[in-house]
PDB file of C-alpha atoms and ligand atoms in Angstrom:
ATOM      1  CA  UNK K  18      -1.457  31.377   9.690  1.00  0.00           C
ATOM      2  CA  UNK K  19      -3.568  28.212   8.842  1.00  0.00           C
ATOM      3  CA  UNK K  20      -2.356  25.252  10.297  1.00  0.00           C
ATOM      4  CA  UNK K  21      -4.367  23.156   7.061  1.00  0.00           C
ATOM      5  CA  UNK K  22      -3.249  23.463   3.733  1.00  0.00           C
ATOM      6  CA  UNK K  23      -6.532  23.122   2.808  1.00  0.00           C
ATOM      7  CA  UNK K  24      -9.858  23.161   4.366  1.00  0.00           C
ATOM      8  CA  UNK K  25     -13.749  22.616   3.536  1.00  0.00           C
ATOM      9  CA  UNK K  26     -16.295  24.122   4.986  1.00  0.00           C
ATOM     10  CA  UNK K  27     -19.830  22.639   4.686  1.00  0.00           C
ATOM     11  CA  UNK K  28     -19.288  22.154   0.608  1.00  0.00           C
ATOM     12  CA  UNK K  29     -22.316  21.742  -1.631  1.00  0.00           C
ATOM     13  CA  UNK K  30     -22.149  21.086  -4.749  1.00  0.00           C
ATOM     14  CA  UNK K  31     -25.577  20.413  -6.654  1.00  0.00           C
ATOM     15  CA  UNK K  32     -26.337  20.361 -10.140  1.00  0.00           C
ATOM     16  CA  UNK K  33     -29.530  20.982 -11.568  1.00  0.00           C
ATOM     17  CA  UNK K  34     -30.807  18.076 -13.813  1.00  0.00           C
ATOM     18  CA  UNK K  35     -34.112  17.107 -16.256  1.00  0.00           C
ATOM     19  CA  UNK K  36     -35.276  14.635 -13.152  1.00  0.00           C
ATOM     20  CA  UNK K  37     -34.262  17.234 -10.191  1.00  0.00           C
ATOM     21  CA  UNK K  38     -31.063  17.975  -8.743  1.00  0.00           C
ATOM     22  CA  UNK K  39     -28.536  15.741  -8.265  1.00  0.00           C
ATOM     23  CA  UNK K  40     -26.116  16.751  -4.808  1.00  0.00           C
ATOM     24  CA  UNK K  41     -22.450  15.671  -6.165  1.00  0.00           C
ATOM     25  CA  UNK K  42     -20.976  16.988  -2.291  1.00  0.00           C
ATOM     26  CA  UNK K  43     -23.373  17.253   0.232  1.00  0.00           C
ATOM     27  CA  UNK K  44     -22.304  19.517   2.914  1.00  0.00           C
ATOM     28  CA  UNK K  45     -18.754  18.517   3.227  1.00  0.00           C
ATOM     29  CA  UNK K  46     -16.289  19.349   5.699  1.00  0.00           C
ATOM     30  CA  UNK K  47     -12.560  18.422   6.132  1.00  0.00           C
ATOM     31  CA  UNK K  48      -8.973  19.858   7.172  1.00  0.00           C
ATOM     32  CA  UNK K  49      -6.378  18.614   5.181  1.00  0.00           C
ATOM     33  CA  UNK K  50      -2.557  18.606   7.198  1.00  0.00           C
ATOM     34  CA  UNK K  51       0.179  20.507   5.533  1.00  0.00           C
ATOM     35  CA  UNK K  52       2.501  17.341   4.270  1.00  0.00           C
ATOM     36  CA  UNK K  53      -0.113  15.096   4.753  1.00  0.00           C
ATOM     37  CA  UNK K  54      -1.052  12.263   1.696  1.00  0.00           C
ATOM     38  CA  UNK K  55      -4.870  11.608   1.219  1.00  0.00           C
ATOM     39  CA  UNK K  56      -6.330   9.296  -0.829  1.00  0.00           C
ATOM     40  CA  UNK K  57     -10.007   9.640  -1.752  1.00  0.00           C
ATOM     41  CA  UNK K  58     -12.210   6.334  -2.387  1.00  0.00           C
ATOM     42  CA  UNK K  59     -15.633   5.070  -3.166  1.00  0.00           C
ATOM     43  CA  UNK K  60     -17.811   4.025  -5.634  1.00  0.00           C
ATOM     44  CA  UNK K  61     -18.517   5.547  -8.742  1.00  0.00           C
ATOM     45  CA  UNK K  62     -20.638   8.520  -8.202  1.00  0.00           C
ATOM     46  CA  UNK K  63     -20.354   9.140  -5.096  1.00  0.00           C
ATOM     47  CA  UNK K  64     -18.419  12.566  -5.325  1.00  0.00           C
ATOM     48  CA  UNK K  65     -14.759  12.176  -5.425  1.00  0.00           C
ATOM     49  CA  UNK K  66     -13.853  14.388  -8.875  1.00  0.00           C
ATOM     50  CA  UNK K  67     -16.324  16.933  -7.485  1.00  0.00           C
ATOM     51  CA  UNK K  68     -14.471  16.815  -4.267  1.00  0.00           C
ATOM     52  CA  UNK K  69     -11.147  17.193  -5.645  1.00  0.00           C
ATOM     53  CA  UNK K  70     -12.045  19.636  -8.358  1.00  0.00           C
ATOM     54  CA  UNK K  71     -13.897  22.592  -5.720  1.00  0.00           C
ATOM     55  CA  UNK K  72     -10.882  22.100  -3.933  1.00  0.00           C
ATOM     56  CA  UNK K  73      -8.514  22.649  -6.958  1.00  0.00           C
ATOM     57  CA  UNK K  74     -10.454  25.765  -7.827  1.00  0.00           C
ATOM     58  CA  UNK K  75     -11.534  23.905 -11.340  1.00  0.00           C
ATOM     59  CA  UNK K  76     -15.611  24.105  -9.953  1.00  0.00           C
ATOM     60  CA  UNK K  77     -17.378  26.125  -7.679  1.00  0.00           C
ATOM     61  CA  UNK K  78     -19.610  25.163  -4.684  1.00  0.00           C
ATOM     62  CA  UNK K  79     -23.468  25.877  -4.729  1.00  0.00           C
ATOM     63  CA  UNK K  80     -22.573  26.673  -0.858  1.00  0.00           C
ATOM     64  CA  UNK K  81     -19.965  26.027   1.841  1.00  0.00           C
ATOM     65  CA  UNK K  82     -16.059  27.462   1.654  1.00  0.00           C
ATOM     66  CA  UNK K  83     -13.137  26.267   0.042  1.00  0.00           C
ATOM     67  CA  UNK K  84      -9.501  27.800   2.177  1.00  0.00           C
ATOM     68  CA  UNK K  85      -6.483  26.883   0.440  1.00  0.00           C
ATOM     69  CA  UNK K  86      -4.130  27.896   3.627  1.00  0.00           C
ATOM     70  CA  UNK K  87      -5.684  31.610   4.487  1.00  0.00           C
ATOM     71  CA  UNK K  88      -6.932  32.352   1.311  1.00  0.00           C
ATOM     72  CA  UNK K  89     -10.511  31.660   0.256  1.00  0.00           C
ATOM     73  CA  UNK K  90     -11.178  30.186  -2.797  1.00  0.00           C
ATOM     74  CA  UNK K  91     -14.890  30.241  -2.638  1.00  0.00           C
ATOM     75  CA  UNK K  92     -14.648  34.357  -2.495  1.00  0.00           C
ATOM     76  CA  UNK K  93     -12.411  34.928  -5.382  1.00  0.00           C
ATOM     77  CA  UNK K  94     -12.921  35.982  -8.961  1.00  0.00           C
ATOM     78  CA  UNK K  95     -12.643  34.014 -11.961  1.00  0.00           C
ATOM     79  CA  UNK K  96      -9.774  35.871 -13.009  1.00  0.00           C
ATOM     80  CA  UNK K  97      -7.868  35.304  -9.287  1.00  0.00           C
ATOM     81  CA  UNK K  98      -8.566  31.879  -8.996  1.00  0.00           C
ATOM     82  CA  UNK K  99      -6.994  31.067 -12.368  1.00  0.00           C
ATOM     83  CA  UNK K 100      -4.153  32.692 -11.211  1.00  0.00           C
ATOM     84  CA  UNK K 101      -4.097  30.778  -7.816  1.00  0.00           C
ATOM     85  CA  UNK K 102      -4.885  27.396 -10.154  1.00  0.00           C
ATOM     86  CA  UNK K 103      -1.380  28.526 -12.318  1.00  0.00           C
ATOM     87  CA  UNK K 104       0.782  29.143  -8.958  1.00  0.00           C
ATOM     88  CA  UNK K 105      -0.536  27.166  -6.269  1.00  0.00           C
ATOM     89  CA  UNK K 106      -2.319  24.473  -7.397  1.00  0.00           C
ATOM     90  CA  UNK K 107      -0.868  21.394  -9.239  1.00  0.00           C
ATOM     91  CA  UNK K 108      -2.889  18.695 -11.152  1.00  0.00           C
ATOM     92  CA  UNK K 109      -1.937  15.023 -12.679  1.00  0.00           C
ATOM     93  CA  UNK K 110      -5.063  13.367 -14.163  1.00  0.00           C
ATOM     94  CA  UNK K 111      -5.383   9.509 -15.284  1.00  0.00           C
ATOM     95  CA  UNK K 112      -4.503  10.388 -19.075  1.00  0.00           C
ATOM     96  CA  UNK K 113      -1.630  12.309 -18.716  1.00  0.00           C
ATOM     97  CA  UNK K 114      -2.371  15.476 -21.265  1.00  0.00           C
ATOM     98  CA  UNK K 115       0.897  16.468 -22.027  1.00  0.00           C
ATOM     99  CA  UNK K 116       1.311  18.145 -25.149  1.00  0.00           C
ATOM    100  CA  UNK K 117       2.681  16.017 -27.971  1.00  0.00           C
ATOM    101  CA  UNK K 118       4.600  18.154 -30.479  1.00  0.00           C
ATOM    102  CA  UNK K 119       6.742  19.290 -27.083  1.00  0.00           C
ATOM    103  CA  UNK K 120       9.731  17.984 -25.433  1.00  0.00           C
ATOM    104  CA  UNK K 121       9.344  16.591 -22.013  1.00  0.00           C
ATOM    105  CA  UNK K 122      11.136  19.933 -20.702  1.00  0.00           C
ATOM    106  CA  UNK K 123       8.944  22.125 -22.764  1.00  0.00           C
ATOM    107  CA  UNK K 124       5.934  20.406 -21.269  1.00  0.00           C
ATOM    108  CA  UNK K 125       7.407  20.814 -17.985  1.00  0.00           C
ATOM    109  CA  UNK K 126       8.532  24.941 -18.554  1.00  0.00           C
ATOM    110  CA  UNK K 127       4.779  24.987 -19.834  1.00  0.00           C
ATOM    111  CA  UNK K 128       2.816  26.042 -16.524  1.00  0.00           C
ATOM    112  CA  UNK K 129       5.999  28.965 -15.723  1.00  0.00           C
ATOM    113  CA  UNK K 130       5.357  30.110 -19.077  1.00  0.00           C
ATOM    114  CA  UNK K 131       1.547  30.670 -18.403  1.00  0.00           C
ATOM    115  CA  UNK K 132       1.930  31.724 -15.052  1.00  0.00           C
ATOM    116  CA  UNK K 133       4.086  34.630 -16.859  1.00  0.00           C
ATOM    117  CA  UNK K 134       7.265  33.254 -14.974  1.00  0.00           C
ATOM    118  CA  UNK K 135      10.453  32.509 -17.472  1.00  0.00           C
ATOM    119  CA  UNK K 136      11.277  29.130 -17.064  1.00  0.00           C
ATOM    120  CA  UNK K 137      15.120  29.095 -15.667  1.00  0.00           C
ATOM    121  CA  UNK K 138      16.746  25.439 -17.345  1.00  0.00           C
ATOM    122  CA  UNK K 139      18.108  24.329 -14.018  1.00  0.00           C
ATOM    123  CA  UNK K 140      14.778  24.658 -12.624  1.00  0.00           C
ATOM    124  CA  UNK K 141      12.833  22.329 -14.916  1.00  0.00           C
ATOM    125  CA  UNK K 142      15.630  19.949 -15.654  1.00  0.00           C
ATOM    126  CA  UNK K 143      15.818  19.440 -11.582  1.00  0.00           C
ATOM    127  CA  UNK K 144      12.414  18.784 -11.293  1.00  0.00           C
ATOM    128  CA  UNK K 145      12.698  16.205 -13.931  1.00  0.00           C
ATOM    129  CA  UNK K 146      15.230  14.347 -11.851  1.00  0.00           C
ATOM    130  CA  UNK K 147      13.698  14.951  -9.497  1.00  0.00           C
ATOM    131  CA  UNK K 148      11.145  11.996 -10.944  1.00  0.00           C
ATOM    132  CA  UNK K 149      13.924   9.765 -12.292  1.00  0.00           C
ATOM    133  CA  UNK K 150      13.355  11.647 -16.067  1.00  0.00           C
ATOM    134  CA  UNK K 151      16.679  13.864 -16.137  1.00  0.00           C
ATOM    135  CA  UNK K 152      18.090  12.022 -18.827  1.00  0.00           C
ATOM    136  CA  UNK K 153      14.886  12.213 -20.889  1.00  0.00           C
ATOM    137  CA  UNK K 154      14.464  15.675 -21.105  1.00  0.00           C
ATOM    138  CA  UNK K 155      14.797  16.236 -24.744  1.00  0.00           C
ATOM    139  CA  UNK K 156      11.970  12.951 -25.601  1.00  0.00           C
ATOM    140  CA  UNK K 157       8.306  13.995 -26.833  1.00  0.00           C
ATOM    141  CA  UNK K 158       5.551  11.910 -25.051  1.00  0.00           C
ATOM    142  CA  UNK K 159       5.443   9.271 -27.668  1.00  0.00           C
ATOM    143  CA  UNK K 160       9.076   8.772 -27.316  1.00  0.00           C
ATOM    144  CA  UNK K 161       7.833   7.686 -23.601  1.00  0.00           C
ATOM    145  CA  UNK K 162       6.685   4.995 -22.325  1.00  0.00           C
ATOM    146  CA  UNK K 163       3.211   5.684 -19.976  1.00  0.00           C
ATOM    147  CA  UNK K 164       4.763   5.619 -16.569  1.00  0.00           C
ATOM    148  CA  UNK K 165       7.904   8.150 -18.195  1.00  0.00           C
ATOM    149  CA  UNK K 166       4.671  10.483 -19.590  1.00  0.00           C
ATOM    150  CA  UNK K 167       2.877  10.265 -16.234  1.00  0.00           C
ATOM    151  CA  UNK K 168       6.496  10.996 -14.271  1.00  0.00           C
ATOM    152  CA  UNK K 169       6.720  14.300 -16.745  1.00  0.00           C
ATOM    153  CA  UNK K 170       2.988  15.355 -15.671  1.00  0.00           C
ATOM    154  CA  UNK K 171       3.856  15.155 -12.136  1.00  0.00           C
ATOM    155  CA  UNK K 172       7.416  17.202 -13.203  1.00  0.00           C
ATOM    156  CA  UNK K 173       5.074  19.709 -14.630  1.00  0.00           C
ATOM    157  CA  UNK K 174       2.285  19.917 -12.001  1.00  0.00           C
ATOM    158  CA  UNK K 175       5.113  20.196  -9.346  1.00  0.00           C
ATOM    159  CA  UNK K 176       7.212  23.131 -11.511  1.00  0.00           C
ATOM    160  CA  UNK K 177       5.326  25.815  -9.826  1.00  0.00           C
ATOM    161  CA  UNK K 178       6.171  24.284  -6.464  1.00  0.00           C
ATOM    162  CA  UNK K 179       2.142  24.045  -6.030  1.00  0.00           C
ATOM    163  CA  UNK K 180       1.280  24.204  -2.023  1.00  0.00           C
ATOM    164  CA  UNK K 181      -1.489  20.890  -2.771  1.00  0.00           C
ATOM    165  CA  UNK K 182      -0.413  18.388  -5.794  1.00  0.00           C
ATOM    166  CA  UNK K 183      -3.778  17.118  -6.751  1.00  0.00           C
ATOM    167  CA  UNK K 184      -4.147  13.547  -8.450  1.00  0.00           C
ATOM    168  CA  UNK K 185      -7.338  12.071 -10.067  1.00  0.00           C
ATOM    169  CA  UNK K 186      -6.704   8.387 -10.746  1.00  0.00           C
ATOM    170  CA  UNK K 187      -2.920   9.063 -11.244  1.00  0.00           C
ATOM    171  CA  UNK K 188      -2.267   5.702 -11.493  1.00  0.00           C
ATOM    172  CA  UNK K 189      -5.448   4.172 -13.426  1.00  0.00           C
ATOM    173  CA  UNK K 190      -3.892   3.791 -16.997  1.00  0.00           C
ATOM    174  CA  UNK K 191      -0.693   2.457 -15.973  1.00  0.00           C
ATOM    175  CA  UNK K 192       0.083  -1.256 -15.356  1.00  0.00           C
ATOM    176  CA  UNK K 193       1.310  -2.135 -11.341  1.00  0.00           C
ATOM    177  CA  UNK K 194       4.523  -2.116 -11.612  1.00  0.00           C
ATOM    178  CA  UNK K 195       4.497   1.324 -13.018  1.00  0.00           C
ATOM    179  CA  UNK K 196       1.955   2.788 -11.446  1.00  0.00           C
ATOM    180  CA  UNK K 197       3.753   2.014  -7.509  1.00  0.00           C
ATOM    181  CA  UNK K 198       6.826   3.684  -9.331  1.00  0.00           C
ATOM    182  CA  UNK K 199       4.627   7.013  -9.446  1.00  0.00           C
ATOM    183  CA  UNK K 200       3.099   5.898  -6.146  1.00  0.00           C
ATOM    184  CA  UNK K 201       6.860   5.338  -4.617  1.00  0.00           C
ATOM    185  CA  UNK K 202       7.063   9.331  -5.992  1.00  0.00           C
ATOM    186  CA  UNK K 203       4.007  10.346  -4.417  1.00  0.00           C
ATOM    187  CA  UNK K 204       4.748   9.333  -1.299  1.00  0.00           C
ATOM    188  CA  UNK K 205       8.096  10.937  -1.196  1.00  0.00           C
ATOM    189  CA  UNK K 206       7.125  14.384  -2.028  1.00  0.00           C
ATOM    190  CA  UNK K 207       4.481  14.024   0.626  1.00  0.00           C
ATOM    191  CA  UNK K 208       7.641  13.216   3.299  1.00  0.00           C
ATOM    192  CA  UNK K 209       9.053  16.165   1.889  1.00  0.00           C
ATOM    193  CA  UNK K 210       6.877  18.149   3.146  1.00  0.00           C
ATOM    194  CA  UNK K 211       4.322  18.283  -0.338  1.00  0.00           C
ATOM    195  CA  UNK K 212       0.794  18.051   0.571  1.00  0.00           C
ATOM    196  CA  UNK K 213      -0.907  15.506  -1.904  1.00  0.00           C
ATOM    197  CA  UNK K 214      -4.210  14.664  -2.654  1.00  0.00           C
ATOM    198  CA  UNK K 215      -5.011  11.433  -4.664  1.00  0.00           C
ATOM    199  CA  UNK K 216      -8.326   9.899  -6.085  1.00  0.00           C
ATOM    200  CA  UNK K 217      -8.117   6.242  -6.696  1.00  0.00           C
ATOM    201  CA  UNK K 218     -10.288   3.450  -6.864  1.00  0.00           C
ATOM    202  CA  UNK K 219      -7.147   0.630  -5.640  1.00  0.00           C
ATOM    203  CA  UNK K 220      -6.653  -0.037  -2.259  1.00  0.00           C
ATOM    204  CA  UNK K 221      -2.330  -0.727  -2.680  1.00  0.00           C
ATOM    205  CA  UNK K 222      -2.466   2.188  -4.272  1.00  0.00           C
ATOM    206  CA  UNK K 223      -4.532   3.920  -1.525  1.00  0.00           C
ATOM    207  CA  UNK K 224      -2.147   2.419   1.184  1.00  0.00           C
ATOM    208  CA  UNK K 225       0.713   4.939   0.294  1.00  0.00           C
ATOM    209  CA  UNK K 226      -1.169   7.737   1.698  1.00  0.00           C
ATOM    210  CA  UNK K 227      -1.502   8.858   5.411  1.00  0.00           C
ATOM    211  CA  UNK K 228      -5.630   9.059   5.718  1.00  0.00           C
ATOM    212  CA  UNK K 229      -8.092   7.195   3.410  1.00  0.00           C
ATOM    213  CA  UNK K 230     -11.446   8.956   3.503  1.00  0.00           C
ATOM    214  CA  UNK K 231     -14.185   7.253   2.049  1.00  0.00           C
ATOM    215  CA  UNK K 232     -17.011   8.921   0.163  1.00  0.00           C
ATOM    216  CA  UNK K 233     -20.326   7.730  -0.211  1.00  0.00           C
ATOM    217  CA  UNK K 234     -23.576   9.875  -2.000  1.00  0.00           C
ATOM    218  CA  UNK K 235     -21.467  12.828  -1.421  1.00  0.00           C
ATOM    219  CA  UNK K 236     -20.056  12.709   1.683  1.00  0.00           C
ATOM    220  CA  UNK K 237     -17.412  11.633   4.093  1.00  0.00           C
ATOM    221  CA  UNK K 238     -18.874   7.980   5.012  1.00  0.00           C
ATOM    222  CA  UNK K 239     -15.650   6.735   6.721  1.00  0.00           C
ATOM    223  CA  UNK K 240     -11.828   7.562   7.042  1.00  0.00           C
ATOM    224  CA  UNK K 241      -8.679   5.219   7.864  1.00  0.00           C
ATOM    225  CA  UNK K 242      -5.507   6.273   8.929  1.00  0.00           C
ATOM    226  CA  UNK K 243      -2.116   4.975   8.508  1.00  0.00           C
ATOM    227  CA  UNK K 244      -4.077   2.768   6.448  1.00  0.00           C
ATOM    228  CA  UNK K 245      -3.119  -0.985   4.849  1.00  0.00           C
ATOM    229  CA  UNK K 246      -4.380  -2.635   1.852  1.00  0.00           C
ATOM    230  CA  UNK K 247      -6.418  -5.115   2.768  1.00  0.00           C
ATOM    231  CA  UNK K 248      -8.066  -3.291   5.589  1.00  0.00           C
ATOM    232  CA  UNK K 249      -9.008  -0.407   2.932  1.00  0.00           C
ATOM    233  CA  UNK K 250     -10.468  -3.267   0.785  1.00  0.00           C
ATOM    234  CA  UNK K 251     -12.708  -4.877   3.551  1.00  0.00           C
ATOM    235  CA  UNK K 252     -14.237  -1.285   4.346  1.00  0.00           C
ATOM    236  CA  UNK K 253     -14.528  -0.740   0.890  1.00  0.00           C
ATOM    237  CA  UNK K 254     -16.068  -4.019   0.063  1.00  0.00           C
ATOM    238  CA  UNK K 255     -18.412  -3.103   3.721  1.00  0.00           C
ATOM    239  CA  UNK K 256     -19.528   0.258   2.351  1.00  0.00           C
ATOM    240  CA  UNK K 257     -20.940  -2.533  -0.447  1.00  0.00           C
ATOM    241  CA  UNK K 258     -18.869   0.108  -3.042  1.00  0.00           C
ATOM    242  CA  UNK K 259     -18.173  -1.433  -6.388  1.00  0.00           C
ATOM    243  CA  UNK K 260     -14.560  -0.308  -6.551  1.00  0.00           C
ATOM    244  CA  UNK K 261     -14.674   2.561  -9.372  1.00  0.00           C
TER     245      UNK K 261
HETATM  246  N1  ADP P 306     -21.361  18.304 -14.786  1.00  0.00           N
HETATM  247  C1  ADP P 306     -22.259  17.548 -14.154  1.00  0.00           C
HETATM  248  N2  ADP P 306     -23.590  17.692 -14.399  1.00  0.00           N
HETATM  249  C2  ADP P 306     -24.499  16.950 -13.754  1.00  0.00           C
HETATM  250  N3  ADP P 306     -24.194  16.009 -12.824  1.00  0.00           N
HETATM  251  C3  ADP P 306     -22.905  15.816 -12.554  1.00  0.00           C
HETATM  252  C4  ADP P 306     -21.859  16.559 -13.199  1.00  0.00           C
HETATM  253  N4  ADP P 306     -20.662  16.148 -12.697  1.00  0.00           N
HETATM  254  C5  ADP P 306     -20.944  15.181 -11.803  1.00  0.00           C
HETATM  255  N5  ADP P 306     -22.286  14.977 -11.706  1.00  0.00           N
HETATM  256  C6  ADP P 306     -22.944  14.023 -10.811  1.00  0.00           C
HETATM  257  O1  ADP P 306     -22.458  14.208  -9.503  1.00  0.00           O
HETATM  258  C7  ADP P 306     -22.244  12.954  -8.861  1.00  0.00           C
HETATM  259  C8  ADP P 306     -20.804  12.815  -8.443  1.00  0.00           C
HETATM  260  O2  ADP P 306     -19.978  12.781  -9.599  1.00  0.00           O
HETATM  261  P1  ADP P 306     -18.405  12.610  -9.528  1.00  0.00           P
HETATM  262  O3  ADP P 306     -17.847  13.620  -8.596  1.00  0.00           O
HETATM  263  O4  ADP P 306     -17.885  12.601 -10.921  1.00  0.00           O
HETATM  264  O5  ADP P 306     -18.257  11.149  -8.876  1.00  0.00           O
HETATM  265  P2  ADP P 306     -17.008  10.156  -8.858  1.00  0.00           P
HETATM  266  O6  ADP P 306     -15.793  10.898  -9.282  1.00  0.00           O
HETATM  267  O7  ADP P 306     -16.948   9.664  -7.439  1.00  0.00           O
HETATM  268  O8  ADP P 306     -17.356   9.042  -9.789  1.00  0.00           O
HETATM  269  C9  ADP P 306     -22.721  11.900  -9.850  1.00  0.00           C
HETATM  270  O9  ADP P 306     -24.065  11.577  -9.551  1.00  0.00           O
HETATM  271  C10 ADP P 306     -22.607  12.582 -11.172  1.00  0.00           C
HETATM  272  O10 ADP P 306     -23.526  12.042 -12.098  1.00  0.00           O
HETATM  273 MG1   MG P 307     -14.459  10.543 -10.889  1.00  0.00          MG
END
């Protein structure tokens, strides 16, 4: 069995464009522990969506290998790797696309329902205590306030008990205090045991995690572990990265 829960091997990922081709990842390689919390930084075009999303199975390399534990990502079909996204994968973005018209349980029971699974009550309604929401079950979104809609969207990406809870800018629409509230979350599923990897452009919020790696023109420039704010803002602020 693989020891990472995920791991890259050499990952390209170029795009063609009108003035040449721009390299989003440029040969990228990383293990990423089982358990572990990583938070991805750097400035603004330097590769961090692309990262996250050939490792979520939402884009494809031009070259390398993607493993999510022993299976291969980069090998599969379309048709298996949306299956893989539905079971294995979870995903909270800045805006937190949940569905309006639905409860926050419905939202939730949403990703069992497309992964063909029927969605057993006690199931969803745990995970929603699980983030502090079980007496909010029967509230749509705008019934919500942001941190309650982004606490559902982690609810729903963690439903399917993914084996790597992805995060792009979790946290970037939602004032401080609310946003360390989902941070304070984070950071507990990852000491349970739920691997987590988070995109983020603030250093506090960067802090919660285990390893910092910082990305510059597509690759891995630098990495901190055990990291603390204001050391993750000084390397920041050394890789001359306008924080983005
Ligand atoms: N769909 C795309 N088509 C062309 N270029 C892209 C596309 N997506 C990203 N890029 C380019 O790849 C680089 C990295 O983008 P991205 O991963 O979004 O960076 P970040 O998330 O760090 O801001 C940028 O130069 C960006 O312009
Ligand atoms: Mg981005």
């Amino acid at each position: 069995m693989n020891h990472a829960a995920v791991q890259l091997r050499s990952v390209t990922r170029s795009y063609a464009g009108k003035s040449g081709a721009v390299t989003a990842l440029d040969a990228v390689s990383l293990d990423i522990p089982r358990g572990s919390f990583t938070a991805v930084m750097g400035p603004s075009g330097s590769g961090k969506s692309t990262l996250l999303q050939c490792t979520a199975g939402l884009d494809r390399p031009t070259a390398g290998q993607v493993f999510l534990g022993d299976t291969e990502l980069t090998g599969l079909s379309e048709r298996r790797l949306t299956l893989l996204r539905r079971s294995r994968i979870g995903f909270v973005f800045q805006a937190f696309n949940l569905l309006p018209a639905l409860t926050a349980e419905q939202n939730v029971a949403l990703p069992l329902r497309l992964a063909g699974r029927r969605p057993k009550r006690a199931d969803v309604l745990g995970v929603l205590d699980r983030v502090g929401l079980g007496g909010r079950a029967g509230h749509r979104p705008g019934e919500l306030s942001g941190g309650q809609q982004q606490r559902v969207a982690l609810a729903r990406a963690l439903v399917t008990r993914p084996d790597v809870l992805f995060g792009d800018e979790p946290t970037g629409a939602l004032d401080s205090t609310t946003g360390r509230e989902v941070l304070t979350l984070l950071r507990t599923m990852a000491d349970d045991g739920q691997t987590v990897i988070m995109v983020t452009h603030d250093p506090v919020a960067a802090s919660y995690a285990d390893r910092v790696l910082f990305l510059a023109d597509g690759r891995v420039r630098d990495e901190l572990h055990a990291p603390v704010a204001e050391e993750i803002a000084a390397r920041m602020t050394r890789m001359g990265a306008v924080p983005c």
